[in-house]
Tab-separated table of C-alpha atoms in Angstrom:
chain	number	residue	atom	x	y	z
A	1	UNK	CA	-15.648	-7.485	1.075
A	2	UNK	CA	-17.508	-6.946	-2.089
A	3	UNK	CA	-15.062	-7.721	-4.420
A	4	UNK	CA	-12.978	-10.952	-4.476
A	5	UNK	CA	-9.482	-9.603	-3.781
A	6	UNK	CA	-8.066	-11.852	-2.377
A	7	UNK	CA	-6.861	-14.984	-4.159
A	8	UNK	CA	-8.331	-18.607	-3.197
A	9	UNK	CA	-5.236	-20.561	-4.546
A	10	UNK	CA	-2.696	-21.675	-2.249
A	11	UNK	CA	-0.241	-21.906	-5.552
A	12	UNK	CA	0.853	-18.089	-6.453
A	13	UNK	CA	-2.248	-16.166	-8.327
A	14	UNK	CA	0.014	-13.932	-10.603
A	15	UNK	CA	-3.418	-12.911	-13.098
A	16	UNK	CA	-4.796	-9.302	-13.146
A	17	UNK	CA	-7.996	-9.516	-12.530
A	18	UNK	CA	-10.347	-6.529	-12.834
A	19	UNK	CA	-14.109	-6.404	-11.418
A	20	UNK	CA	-16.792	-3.965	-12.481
A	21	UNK	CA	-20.428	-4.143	-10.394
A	22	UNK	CA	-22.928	-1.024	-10.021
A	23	UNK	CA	-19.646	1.013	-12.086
A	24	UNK	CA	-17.320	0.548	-9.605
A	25	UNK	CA	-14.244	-0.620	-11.163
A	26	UNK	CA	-11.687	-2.571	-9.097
A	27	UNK	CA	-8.711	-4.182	-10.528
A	28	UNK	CA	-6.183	-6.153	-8.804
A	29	UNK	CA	-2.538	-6.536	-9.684
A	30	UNK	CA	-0.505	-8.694	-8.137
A	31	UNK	CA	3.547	-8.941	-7.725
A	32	UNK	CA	5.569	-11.734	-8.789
A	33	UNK	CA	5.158	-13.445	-5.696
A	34	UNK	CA	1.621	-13.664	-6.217
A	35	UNK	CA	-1.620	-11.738	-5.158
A	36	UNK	CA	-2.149	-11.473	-1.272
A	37	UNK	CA	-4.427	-14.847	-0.328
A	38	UNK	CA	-7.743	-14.954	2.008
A	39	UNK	CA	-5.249	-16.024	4.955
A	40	UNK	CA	-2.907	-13.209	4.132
A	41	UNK	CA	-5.920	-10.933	5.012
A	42	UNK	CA	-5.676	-11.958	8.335
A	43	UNK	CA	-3.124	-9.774	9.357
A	44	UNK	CA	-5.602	-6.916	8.227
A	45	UNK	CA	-8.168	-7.995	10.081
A	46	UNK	CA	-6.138	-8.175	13.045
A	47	UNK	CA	-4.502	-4.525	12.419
A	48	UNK	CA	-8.029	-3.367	11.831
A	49	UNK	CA	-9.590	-4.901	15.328
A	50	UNK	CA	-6.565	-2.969	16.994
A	51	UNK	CA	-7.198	0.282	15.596
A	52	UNK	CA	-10.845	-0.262	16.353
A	53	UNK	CA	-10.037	-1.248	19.934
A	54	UNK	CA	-8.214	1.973	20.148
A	55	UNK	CA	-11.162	3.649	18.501
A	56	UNK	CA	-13.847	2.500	21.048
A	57	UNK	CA	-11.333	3.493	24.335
A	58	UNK	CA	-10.767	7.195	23.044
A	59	UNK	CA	-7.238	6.151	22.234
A	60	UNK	CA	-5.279	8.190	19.734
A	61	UNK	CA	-4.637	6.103	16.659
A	62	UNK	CA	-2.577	5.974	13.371
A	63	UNK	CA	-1.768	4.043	10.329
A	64	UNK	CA	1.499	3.337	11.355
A	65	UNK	CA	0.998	-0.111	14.032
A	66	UNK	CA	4.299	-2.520	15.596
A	67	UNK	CA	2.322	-5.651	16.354
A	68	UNK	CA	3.974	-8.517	17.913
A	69	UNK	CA	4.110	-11.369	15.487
A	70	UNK	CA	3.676	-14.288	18.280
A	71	UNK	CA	0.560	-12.366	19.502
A	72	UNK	CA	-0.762	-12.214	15.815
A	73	UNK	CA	-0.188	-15.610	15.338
A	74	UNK	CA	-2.171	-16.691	18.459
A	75	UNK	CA	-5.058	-14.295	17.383
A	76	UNK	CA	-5.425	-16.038	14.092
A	77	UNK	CA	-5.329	-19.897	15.533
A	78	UNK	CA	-1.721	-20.408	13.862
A	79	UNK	CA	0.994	-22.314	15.378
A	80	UNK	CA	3.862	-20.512	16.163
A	81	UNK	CA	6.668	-22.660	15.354
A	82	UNK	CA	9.664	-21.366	13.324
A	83	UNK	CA	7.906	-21.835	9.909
A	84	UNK	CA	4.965	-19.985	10.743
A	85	UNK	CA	7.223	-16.737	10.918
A	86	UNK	CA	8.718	-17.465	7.674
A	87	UNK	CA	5.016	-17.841	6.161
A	88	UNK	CA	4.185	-14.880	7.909
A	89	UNK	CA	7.042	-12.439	6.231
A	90	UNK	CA	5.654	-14.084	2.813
A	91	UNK	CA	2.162	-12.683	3.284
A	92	UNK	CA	3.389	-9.565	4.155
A	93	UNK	CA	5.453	-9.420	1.166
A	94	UNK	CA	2.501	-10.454	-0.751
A	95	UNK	CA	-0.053	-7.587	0.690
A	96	UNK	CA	2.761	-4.941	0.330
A	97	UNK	CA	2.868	-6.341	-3.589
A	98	UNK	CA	-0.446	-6.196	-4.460
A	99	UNK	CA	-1.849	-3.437	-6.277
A	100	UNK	CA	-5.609	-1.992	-6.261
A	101	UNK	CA	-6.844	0.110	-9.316
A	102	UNK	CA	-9.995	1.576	-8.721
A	103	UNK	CA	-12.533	4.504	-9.695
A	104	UNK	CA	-13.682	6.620	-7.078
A	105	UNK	CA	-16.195	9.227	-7.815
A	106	UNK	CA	-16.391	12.301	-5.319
A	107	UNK	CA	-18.455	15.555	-5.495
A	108	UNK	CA	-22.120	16.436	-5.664
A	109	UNK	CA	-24.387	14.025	-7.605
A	110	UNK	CA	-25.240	16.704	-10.170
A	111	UNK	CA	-21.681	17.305	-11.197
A	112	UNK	CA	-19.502	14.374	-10.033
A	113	UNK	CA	-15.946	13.705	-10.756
A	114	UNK	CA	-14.357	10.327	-11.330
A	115	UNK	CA	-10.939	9.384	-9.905
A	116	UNK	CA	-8.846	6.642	-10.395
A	117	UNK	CA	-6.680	5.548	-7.746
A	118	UNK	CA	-3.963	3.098	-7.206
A	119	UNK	CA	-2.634	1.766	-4.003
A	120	UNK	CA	-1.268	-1.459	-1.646
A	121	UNK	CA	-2.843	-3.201	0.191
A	122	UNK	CA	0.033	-2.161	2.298
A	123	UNK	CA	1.924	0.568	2.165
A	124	UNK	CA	5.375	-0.678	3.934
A	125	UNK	CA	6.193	-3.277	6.912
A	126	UNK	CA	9.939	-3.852	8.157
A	127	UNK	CA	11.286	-6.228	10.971
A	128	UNK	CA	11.902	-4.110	14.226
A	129	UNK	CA	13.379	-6.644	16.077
A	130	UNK	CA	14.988	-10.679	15.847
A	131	UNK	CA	15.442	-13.556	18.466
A	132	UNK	CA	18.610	-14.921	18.228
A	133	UNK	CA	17.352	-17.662	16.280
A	134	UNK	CA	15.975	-15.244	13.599
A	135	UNK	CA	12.333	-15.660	14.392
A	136	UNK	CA	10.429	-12.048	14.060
A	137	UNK	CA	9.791	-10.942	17.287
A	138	UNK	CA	7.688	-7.601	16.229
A	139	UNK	CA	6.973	-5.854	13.073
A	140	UNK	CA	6.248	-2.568	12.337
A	141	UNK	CA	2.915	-1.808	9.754
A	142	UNK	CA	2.019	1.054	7.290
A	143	UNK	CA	-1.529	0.388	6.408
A	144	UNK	CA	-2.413	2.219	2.869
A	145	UNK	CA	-4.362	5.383	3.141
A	146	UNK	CA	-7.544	4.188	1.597
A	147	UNK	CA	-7.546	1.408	4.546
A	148	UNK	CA	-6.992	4.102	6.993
A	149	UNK	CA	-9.454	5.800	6.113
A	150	UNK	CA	-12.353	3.168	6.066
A	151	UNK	CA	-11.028	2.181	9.424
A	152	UNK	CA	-11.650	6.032	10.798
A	153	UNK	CA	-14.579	6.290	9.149
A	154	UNK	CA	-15.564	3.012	10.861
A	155	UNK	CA	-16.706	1.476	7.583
A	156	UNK	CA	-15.861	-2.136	8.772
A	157	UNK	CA	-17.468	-4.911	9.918
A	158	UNK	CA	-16.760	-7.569	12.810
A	159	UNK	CA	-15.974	-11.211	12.465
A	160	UNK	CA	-16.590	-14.223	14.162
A	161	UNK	CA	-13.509	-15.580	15.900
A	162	UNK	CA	-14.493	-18.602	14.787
A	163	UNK	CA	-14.019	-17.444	11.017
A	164	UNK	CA	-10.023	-18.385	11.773
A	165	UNK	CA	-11.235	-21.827	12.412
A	166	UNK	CA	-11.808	-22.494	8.563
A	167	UNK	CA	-9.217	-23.802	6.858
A	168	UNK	CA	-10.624	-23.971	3.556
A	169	UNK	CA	-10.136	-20.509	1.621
A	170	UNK	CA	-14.368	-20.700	-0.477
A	171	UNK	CA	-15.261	-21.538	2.468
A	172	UNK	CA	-13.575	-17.854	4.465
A	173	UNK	CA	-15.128	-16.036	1.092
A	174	UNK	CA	-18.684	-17.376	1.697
A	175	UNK	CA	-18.229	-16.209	4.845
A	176	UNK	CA	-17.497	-12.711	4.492
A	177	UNK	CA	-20.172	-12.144	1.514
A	178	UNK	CA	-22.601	-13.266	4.227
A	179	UNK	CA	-21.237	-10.671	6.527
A	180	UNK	CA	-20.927	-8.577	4.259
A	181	UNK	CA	-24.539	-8.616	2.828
A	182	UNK	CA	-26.318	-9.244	5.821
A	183	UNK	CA	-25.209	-6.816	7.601
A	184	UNK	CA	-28.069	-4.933	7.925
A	185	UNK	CA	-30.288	-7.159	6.451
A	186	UNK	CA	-31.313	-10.975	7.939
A	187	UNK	CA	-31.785	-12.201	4.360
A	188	UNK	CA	-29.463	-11.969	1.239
A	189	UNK	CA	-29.952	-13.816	-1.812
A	190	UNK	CA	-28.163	-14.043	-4.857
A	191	UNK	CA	-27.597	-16.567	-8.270
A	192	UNK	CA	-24.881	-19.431	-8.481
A	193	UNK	CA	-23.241	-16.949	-11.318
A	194	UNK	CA	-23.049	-13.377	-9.222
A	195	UNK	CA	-21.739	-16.225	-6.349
A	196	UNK	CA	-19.466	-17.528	-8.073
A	197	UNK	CA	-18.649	-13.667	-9.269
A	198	UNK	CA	-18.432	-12.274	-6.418
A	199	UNK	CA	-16.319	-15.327	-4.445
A	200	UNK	CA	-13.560	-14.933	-6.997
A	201	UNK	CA	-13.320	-18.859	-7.312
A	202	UNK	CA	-11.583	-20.270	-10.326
A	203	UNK	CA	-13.999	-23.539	-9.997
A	204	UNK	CA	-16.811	-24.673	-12.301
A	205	UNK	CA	-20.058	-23.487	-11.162
């Protein structure tokens, strides 16, 4: 939630785009369908509230998930005609495809050691199962390691429901820095340029 990315374009966002704040580096590359959007992230968020459903009951989880698409499509206010399936295999395609580059440095503070990682967003997702009429019934989900991870860790943060009610993508990424930075704080305030930084937007200031 720190760093924008996901893209705010409805058109395909095929730019690298690489972020550096507090030397973290993070760089996105996206596939030639384009780099996964804000509304592509809600299938994460829904695979994420699953596992952490699990989490909270005791149940045993894994990074490996068959959701039912009907039942994610209901969970993020989408309709579920036959064109919402098709847009929903194109935003998995797009999370699969896009790449994150980032340095991660591990070990004590007096003699750290810097690694740089790459990863999906994604690691795999295939069709288990079709209606007659071709519509996805289920799909099966390999969530990257590093997402895993965060999610065991529980290094995630809940949403409003109501945060699939906006339609307009600066509006989802205002959102989430709010979340994001207010977390644990009631206050959070920031310039128009490290907003504008930080939402990823391609508008003027």
């Amino acid at each position: 939630m720190e760093h924008p990315v996901f893209s705010l374009s409805t058109r395909p966002d095929r730019r690298i785009l690489t972020y550096d704040r507090g030397g973290v580096e993070v760089t996105v590359t996206p596939s030639v369908r384009g780099r996964a959007t804000i509304f592509d992230a809600d299938i994460l968020i829904f695979c994420i509230s699953q596992l952490m459903a699990a989490l909270n009951a005791g149940k045993p989880i894994s990074r490996h998930l068959t959701l039912t698409a009907h039942d994610l499509l209901l969970a993020t206010r989408r309709e579920t005609s036959g064109d919402s399936y098709r847009r929903l295999r194109d935003a998995f395609e797009r999370l699969a495809g896009t790449r994150i580059t980032t340095n991660i440095v591990t070990g004590p503070s007096d003699d750290p050691i810097e690694t740089t990682t790459g990863f999906g967003l994604i690691e795999a997702w295939e069709i288990v199962r079709r209606t007659r009429k071709g519509r996805m019934v289920s799909v099966r989900v390999t969530l990257s390691d590093w997402l895993y991870r965060a999610v065991l860790s529980k290094s995630v943060l809940t949403l409003s429901r109501d945060y699939f009610s906006l339609r307009r993508p600066l509006e989802r990424r205002l959102y989430a820095l709010a979340r994001k930075h207010c977390g644990a704080q009631s206050r959070w305030q920031a310039s128009v340029t490290t907003l504008a930084e930080k939402s990823g937007s391609a508008s003027p200031r």
